[in-house]
Amino acid sequence: VNVQNSGIAVVETLDGQKQAIPPVWLMRQAGRYLPEYRAIRERTGSFLDLCSTPELAAELTLQPVRRFGLDAAIVFSDIMMVPMALGQRVTFEADEGPRVDPLIDATSIAALRADIDEAVFAPVYDTIRLVKAALPAGVALIGFCGAPWTLATYMVAGKRTSDHVPVRCFAYAEPSAFTRVIGILNTVSVEYLCGQLAAGADAVQIFDSWAGVLPPDQFAQWCIQPVATIAAQVRSRLPQAKIIAFPRGIGTLLRRYVEWIEPDGIGLDWMIDKNFARDCVPAAMAIQGNLDPVALLAGGAALDRAVDEVLEAFADRPFIFNLGHGVLPQTPIAHVERMLRRVRDR
Ligand code: CP3
C-alpha cells in the first residue's frame, strides 16, 4: 500500500504529514449522548451483546461518522474483549463498568486460558470488515485494545477502582505473578491488534487510561515496556501498521514514553501542558488530542477558547484533533457540532 497516496487524512497524519485542516475524531464518539445509540441500546440486549453482534456493532460504529462527518470511525467494542478471550467471565453493570472474577493469586492466574478464545475476537473482526465496506472514502477505521496495565486494573480488582490499590498492591507483593499476567496480555494484544489490522483497520489505538497512577520506575516496567513490546511485535509482523498510544495522566513521563515506544501518534489527555508536550514529542510524530471533555460539555465561549488553544498549540505539526478522554454521556450534540465548525471553518 502506498500510504502517501492513501487519501485518508488520519493515516497521512500518522505518517507524519501535516494536513491543512486537522482531521477529527473523538474517543467514545459512539455512545449514550447520541439518541440513535440509545434507541438501539434500548431495544437490544446487553452492551456486550452489542459488541458481539457485527451488524449492530457496525451500525453503532458508523452512527457518529454519519451524523458529524468525522475523519475516523473507531470500532464499537470494548477493552474487556481481551480478558474475555482469556476466559474471564465479564459482565457490565449499568453506569459502573466491567465486572470480572478477580485475579487474586497463582491459582486464578493459572485458570486463564493458555490459548485465545478466537470466538470472542471473531465478531470484532467481522464488524471491522462490515464497517470498512461501508465507510466513505477518506475516512479511517481505527481498531483498538486496552494496554496491559489498564486491563490489569480491572482484571485484578474485578471492577473499576478509583485508587487502583488492588492491582498496585498485587504488583508490589507478587512481582513474578504480575509479570506473568502482563506477559499473557502482551501476547494476546499482539494477536488481537494484528487481527484487527488484517481485517481492515487502518490504524490501532492502545488505551492506557490508568497509566497515570504509577511511580516512574513502575510506570516504565508496567506501562512503557509492555506497550513498546506490543508495538514492536505488531510492526515486525505488519511493518505498515499505524499505532496510536494513549497513556492518560502521565505528565512529565511523556518524554520517556514517546522516545521508548516511538508510536506513530501520541494521544494526549487534557491535563498535560501543551508547550511541554510539543517540546518532547518528536516533530514527525503525530499528536492527537487534547480538548477537555468537560469544555465540550460546558459549550459556549469557553468551548471556543479551549478549541482555539488546542488548534494553536499544535498548528505547526502533524496533528489529529480529538478530546483528552472520552465524550461524556451528558454532552449536548449541539456542542459537538459547534466544536467541529470551529476546527474546520477557521
Ligand atoms: O466510540 C468509541 O470510542 C468506541 C467504543 C469504545 C467503548 N469502550 C464502548 C463503550 C471504546 C474505545 C472503549 C474503550 C474502553 N472501555 C476503555 C478505554 C478508554 C477509556 O474510556 O478510558 C475503558 C477503560 C473501557 C472499560 C469500560 N467500558 C468502562 C469503565 C465502562 C463504563 C463507563 C461507561 O462509560 O459506561 C464501559 C462501558 C462502555 N464502553 C460503554 C460504551 C459505549 C457504555 C455502555 C452502555 O451502557 O451503553
PDB file of N, CA, C and O and ligand atoms in Angstrom, residues 26-32 37 41 47 74-80 92 95-98 144 150 154 160 207 209-210 325, ligand 1:
ATOM      1  N   LEU A  26     -13.315  11.469  17.771  1.00  0.00           N
ATOM      2  CA  LEU A  26     -13.468  11.645  19.214  1.00  0.00           C
ATOM      3  C   LEU A  26     -13.464  10.298  19.922  1.00  0.00           C
ATOM      4  O   LEU A  26     -14.189   9.377  19.510  1.00  0.00           O
ATOM      5  N   MET A  27     -12.672  10.198  20.976  1.00  0.00           N
ATOM      6  CA  MET A  27     -12.757   8.990  21.786  1.00  0.00           C
ATOM      7  C   MET A  27     -14.173   8.882  22.348  1.00  0.00           C
ATOM      8  O   MET A  27     -14.751   9.882  22.755  1.00  0.00           O
ATOM      9  N   ARG A  28     -14.726   7.682  22.344  1.00  0.00           N
ATOM     10  CA  ARG A  28     -16.104   7.396  22.770  1.00  0.00           C
ATOM     11  C   ARG A  28     -17.122   8.214  21.969  1.00  0.00           C
ATOM     12  O   ARG A  28     -18.117   8.700  22.508  1.00  0.00           O
ATOM     13  N   GLN A  29     -16.835   8.304  20.639  1.00  0.00           N
ATOM     14  CA  GLN A  29     -17.748   9.069  19.784  1.00  0.00           C
ATOM     15  C   GLN A  29     -19.077   8.342  19.576  1.00  0.00           C
ATOM     16  O   GLN A  29     -20.079   8.964  19.222  1.00  0.00           O
ATOM     17  N   ALA A  30     -19.082   7.028  19.759  1.00  0.00           N
ATOM     18  CA  ALA A  30     -20.336   6.271  19.760  1.00  0.00           C
ATOM     19  C   ALA A  30     -20.765   6.127  21.216  1.00  0.00           C
ATOM     20  O   ALA A  30     -19.938   5.831  22.061  1.00  0.00           O
ATOM     21  N   GLY A  31     -22.021   6.342  21.499  1.00  0.00           N
ATOM     22  CA  GLY A  31     -22.412   6.155  22.898  1.00  0.00           C
ATOM     23  C   GLY A  31     -23.663   6.898  23.289  1.00  0.00           C
ATOM     24  O   GLY A  31     -24.394   7.417  22.441  1.00  0.00           O
ATOM     25  N   ARG A  32     -23.857   6.976  24.602  1.00  0.00           N
ATOM     26  CA  ARG A  32     -25.149   7.374  25.148  1.00  0.00           C
ATOM     27  C   ARG A  32     -25.555   8.809  24.861  1.00  0.00           C
ATOM     28  O   ARG A  32     -26.727   9.150  24.995  1.00  0.00           O
ATOM     29  N   TYR A  37     -27.923   6.009  19.272  1.00  0.00           N
ATOM     30  CA  TYR A  37     -27.304   4.941  20.069  1.00  0.00           C
ATOM     31  C   TYR A  37     -28.293   4.431  21.121  1.00  0.00           C
ATOM     32  O   TYR A  37     -28.515   3.229  21.255  1.00  0.00           O
ATOM     33  N   ARG A  41     -29.679   0.695  21.781  1.00  0.00           N
ATOM     34  CA  ARG A  41     -29.333   0.126  23.092  1.00  0.00           C
ATOM     35  C   ARG A  41     -30.591  -0.331  23.839  1.00  0.00           C
ATOM     36  O   ARG A  41     -30.568  -1.356  24.504  1.00  0.00           O
ATOM     37  N   PHE A  47     -24.863  -4.571  26.674  1.00  0.00           N
ATOM     38  CA  PHE A  47     -23.789  -3.889  25.965  1.00  0.00           C
ATOM     39  C   PHE A  47     -22.843  -4.892  25.297  1.00  0.00           C
ATOM     40  O   PHE A  47     -22.448  -4.719  24.150  1.00  0.00           O
ATOM     41  N   ILE A  74     -14.159   4.525  14.991  1.00  0.00           N
ATOM     42  CA  ILE A  74     -13.465   3.580  15.880  1.00  0.00           C
ATOM     43  C   ILE A  74     -14.406   2.424  16.136  1.00  0.00           C
ATOM     44  O   ILE A  74     -15.587   2.636  16.449  1.00  0.00           O
ATOM     45  N   VAL A  75     -13.899   1.227  15.945  1.00  0.00           N
ATOM     46  CA  VAL A  75     -14.764   0.047  16.002  1.00  0.00           C
ATOM     47  C   VAL A  75     -15.493  -0.003  17.349  1.00  0.00           C
ATOM     48  O   VAL A  75     -14.893   0.209  18.403  1.00  0.00           O
ATOM     49  N   PHE A  76     -16.799  -0.249  17.295  1.00  0.00           N
ATOM     50  CA  PHE A  76     -17.600  -0.328  18.522  1.00  0.00           C
ATOM     51  C   PHE A  76     -17.336  -1.658  19.200  1.00  0.00           C
ATOM     52  O   PHE A  76     -17.717  -2.718  18.702  1.00  0.00           O
ATOM     53  N   SER A  77     -16.662  -1.586  20.332  1.00  0.00           N
ATOM     54  CA  SER A  77     -16.274  -2.785  21.066  1.00  0.00           C
ATOM     55  C   SER A  77     -15.872  -2.353  22.461  1.00  0.00           C
ATOM     56  O   SER A  77     -16.256  -1.270  22.909  1.00  0.00           O
ATOM     57  N   ASP A  78     -15.089  -3.141  23.166  1.00  0.00           N
ATOM     58  CA  ASP A  78     -14.612  -2.721  24.483  1.00  0.00           C
ATOM     59  C   ASP A  78     -13.264  -3.361  24.773  1.00  0.00           C
ATOM     60  O   ASP A  78     -12.950  -4.430  24.242  1.00  0.00           O
ATOM     61  N   ILE A  79     -12.490  -2.716  25.633  1.00  0.00           N
ATOM     62  CA  ILE A  79     -11.188  -3.273  26.003  1.00  0.00           C
ATOM     63  C   ILE A  79     -11.332  -4.623  26.719  1.00  0.00           C
ATOM     64  O   ILE A  79     -10.391  -5.403  26.740  1.00  0.00           O
ATOM     65  N   MET A  80     -12.519  -4.909  27.264  1.00  0.00           N
ATOM     66  CA  MET A  80     -12.691  -6.143  28.046  1.00  0.00           C
ATOM     67  C   MET A  80     -12.806  -7.395  27.169  1.00  0.00           C
ATOM     68  O   MET A  80     -12.915  -8.509  27.693  1.00  0.00           O
ATOM     69  N   PHE A  92     -21.264  -6.287  32.523  1.00  0.00           N
ATOM     70  CA  PHE A  92     -21.239  -4.829  32.674  1.00  0.00           C
ATOM     71  C   PHE A  92     -22.386  -4.389  33.559  1.00  0.00           C
ATOM     72  O   PHE A  92     -23.532  -4.769  33.330  1.00  0.00           O
ATOM     73  N   ASP A  95     -23.895   2.080  34.239  1.00  0.00           N
ATOM     74  CA  ASP A  95     -23.252   3.275  34.797  1.00  0.00           C
ATOM     75  C   ASP A  95     -22.081   2.970  35.727  1.00  0.00           C
ATOM     76  O   ASP A  95     -21.678   3.809  36.514  1.00  0.00           O
ATOM     77  N   GLU A  96     -21.563   1.774  35.685  1.00  0.00           N
ATOM     78  CA  GLU A  96     -20.439   1.466  36.559  1.00  0.00           C
ATOM     79  C   GLU A  96     -19.267   0.899  35.780  1.00  0.00           C
ATOM     80  O   GLU A  96     -18.131   1.294  36.003  1.00  0.00           O
ATOM     81  N   GLY A  97     -19.535  -0.032  34.878  1.00  0.00           N
ATOM     82  CA  GLY A  97     -18.461  -0.606  34.090  1.00  0.00           C
ATOM     83  C   GLY A  97     -18.304  -2.086  34.295  1.00  0.00           C
ATOM     84  O   GLY A  97     -19.212  -2.757  34.781  1.00  0.00           O
ATOM     85  N   PRO A  98     -17.146  -2.606  33.869  1.00  0.00           N
ATOM     86  CA  PRO A  98     -16.957  -4.049  33.840  1.00  0.00           C
ATOM     87  C   PRO A  98     -16.856  -4.693  35.213  1.00  0.00           C
ATOM     88  O   PRO A  98     -16.361  -4.098  36.151  1.00  0.00           O
ATOM     89  N   PHE A 144      -8.692  -1.064  18.211  1.00  0.00           N
ATOM     90  CA  PHE A 144      -8.074  -0.710  19.494  1.00  0.00           C
ATOM     91  C   PHE A 144      -7.954  -1.896  20.435  1.00  0.00           C
ATOM     92  O   PHE A 144      -8.581  -2.940  20.235  1.00  0.00           O
ATOM     93  N   THR A 150      -3.782  -1.116  32.094  1.00  0.00           N
ATOM     94  CA  THR A 150      -5.182  -0.720  32.291  1.00  0.00           C
ATOM     95  C   THR A 150      -6.082  -1.956  32.373  1.00  0.00           C
ATOM     96  O   THR A 150      -6.975  -2.019  33.219  1.00  0.00           O
ATOM     97  N   TYR A 154      -8.573  -3.728  35.969  1.00  0.00           N
ATOM     98  CA  TYR A 154      -9.904  -4.344  36.056  1.00  0.00           C
ATOM     99  C   TYR A 154      -9.808  -5.829  36.388  1.00  0.00           C
ATOM    100  O   TYR A 154     -10.609  -6.359  37.151  1.00  0.00           O
ATOM    101  N   ARG A 160     -13.972  -1.647  38.308  1.00  0.00           N
ATOM    102  CA  ARG A 160     -13.317  -0.349  38.246  1.00  0.00           C
ATOM    103  C   ARG A 160     -12.997   0.117  39.674  1.00  0.00           C
ATOM    104  O   ARG A 160     -13.860   0.066  40.550  1.00  0.00           O
ATOM    105  N   PHE A 207      -5.207   1.959  24.440  1.00  0.00           N
ATOM    106  CA  PHE A 207      -5.728   2.830  25.514  1.00  0.00           C
ATOM    107  C   PHE A 207      -5.087   2.454  26.846  1.00  0.00           C
ATOM    108  O   PHE A 207      -5.353   1.370  27.380  1.00  0.00           O
ATOM    109  N   SER A 209      -5.667   3.994  29.959  1.00  0.00           N
ATOM    110  CA  SER A 209      -6.454   5.003  30.668  1.00  0.00           C
ATOM    111  C   SER A 209      -5.965   5.241  32.093  1.00  0.00           C
ATOM    112  O   SER A 209      -6.161   6.312  32.645  1.00  0.00           O
ATOM    113  N   TRP A 210      -5.321   4.234  32.692  1.00  0.00           N
ATOM    114  CA  TRP A 210      -4.872   4.356  34.091  1.00  0.00           C
ATOM    115  C   TRP A 210      -3.346   4.366  34.191  1.00  0.00           C
ATOM    116  O   TRP A 210      -2.782   3.990  35.230  1.00  0.00           O
ATOM    117  N   HIS A 325     -10.018  12.754  26.601  1.00  0.00           N
ATOM    118  CA  HIS A 325     -10.566  11.475  27.054  1.00  0.00           C
ATOM    119  C   HIS A 325     -11.928  11.363  26.374  1.00  0.00           C
ATOM    120  O   HIS A 325     -12.234  12.162  25.495  1.00  0.00           O
TER     121      HIS A 325
HETATM  122  O1  CP3 B   1     -16.836   5.106  20.453  1.00  0.00           O
HETATM  123  C1  CP3 B   1     -15.802   4.514  20.865  1.00  0.00           C
HETATM  124  O2  CP3 B   1     -14.834   5.110  21.370  1.00  0.00           O
HETATM  125  C2  CP3 B   1     -15.661   3.021  20.618  1.00  0.00           C
HETATM  126  C3  CP3 B   1     -16.089   2.164  21.657  1.00  0.00           C
HETATM  127  C4  CP3 B   1     -15.387   2.054  22.999  1.00  0.00           C
HETATM  128  C5  CP3 B   1     -16.114   1.667  24.159  1.00  0.00           C
HETATM  129  N1  CP3 B   1     -15.225   1.470  25.180  1.00  0.00           N
HETATM  130  C6  CP3 B   1     -17.580   1.479  24.204  1.00  0.00           C
HETATM  131  C7  CP3 B   1     -18.288   1.557  25.488  1.00  0.00           C
HETATM  132  C8  CP3 B   1     -14.044   2.174  23.380  1.00  0.00           C
HETATM  133  C9  CP3 B   1     -12.857   2.620  22.556  1.00  0.00           C
HETATM  134  C10 CP3 B   1     -13.953   1.784  24.750  1.00  0.00           C
HETATM  135  C11 CP3 B   1     -12.680   1.706  25.492  1.00  0.00           C
HETATM  136  C12 CP3 B   1     -12.717   1.448  26.940  1.00  0.00           C
HETATM  137  N2  CP3 B   1     -13.570   0.644  27.640  1.00  0.00           N
HETATM  138  C13 CP3 B   1     -11.755   1.973  27.838  1.00  0.00           C
HETATM  139  C14 CP3 B   1     -10.573   2.829  27.473  1.00  0.00           C
HETATM  140  C15 CP3 B   1     -10.961   4.240  27.232  1.00  0.00           C
HETATM  141  C16 CP3 B   1     -11.481   4.953  28.433  1.00  0.00           C
HETATM  142  O3  CP3 B   1     -12.665   5.367  28.387  1.00  0.00           O
HETATM  143  O4  CP3 B   1     -10.732   5.166  29.406  1.00  0.00           O
HETATM  144  C17 CP3 B   1     -12.104   1.510  29.127  1.00  0.00           C
HETATM  145  C18 CP3 B   1     -11.394   1.822  30.407  1.00  0.00           C
HETATM  146  C19 CP3 B   1     -13.255   0.656  28.979  1.00  0.00           C
HETATM  147  C20 CP3 B   1     -13.965  -0.090  30.054  1.00  0.00           C
HETATM  148  C21 CP3 B   1     -15.345   0.416  30.215  1.00  0.00           C
HETATM  149  N3  CP3 B   1     -16.364   0.190  29.320  1.00  0.00           N
HETATM  150  C22 CP3 B   1     -15.874   1.150  31.298  1.00  0.00           C
HETATM  151  C23 CP3 B   1     -15.086   1.614  32.516  1.00  0.00           C
HETATM  152  C24 CP3 B   1     -17.217   1.376  31.029  1.00  0.00           C
HETATM  153  C25 CP3 B   1     -18.218   2.050  31.948  1.00  0.00           C
HETATM  154  C26 CP3 B   1     -18.181   3.522  31.860  1.00  0.00           C
HETATM  155  C27 CP3 B   1     -19.257   3.997  30.927  1.00  0.00           C
HETATM  156  O5  CP3 B   1     -18.993   4.948  30.185  1.00  0.00           O
HETATM  157  O6  CP3 B   1     -20.359   3.440  30.978  1.00  0.00           O
HETATM  158  C28 CP3 B   1     -17.503   0.812  29.770  1.00  0.00           C
HETATM  159  C29 CP3 B   1     -18.826   0.794  29.089  1.00  0.00           C
HETATM  160  C30 CP3 B   1     -18.852   1.240  27.656  1.00  0.00           C
HETATM  161  N4  CP3 B   1     -17.875   1.046  26.717  1.00  0.00           N
HETATM  162  C31 CP3 B   1     -19.966   1.879  27.029  1.00  0.00           C
HETATM  163  C32 CP3 B   1     -19.612   2.070  25.678  1.00  0.00           C
HETATM  164  C33 CP3 B   1     -20.460   2.668  24.579  1.00  0.00           C
HETATM  165  C34 CP3 B   1     -21.281   2.216  27.693  1.00  0.00           C
HETATM  166  C35 CP3 B   1     -22.188   1.048  27.553  1.00  0.00           C
HETATM  167  C36 CP3 B   1     -23.623   1.412  27.796  1.00  0.00           C
HETATM  168  O7  CP3 B   1     -24.052   1.372  28.969  1.00  0.00           O
HETATM  169  O8  CP3 B   1     -24.357   1.698  26.818  1.00  0.00           O
END
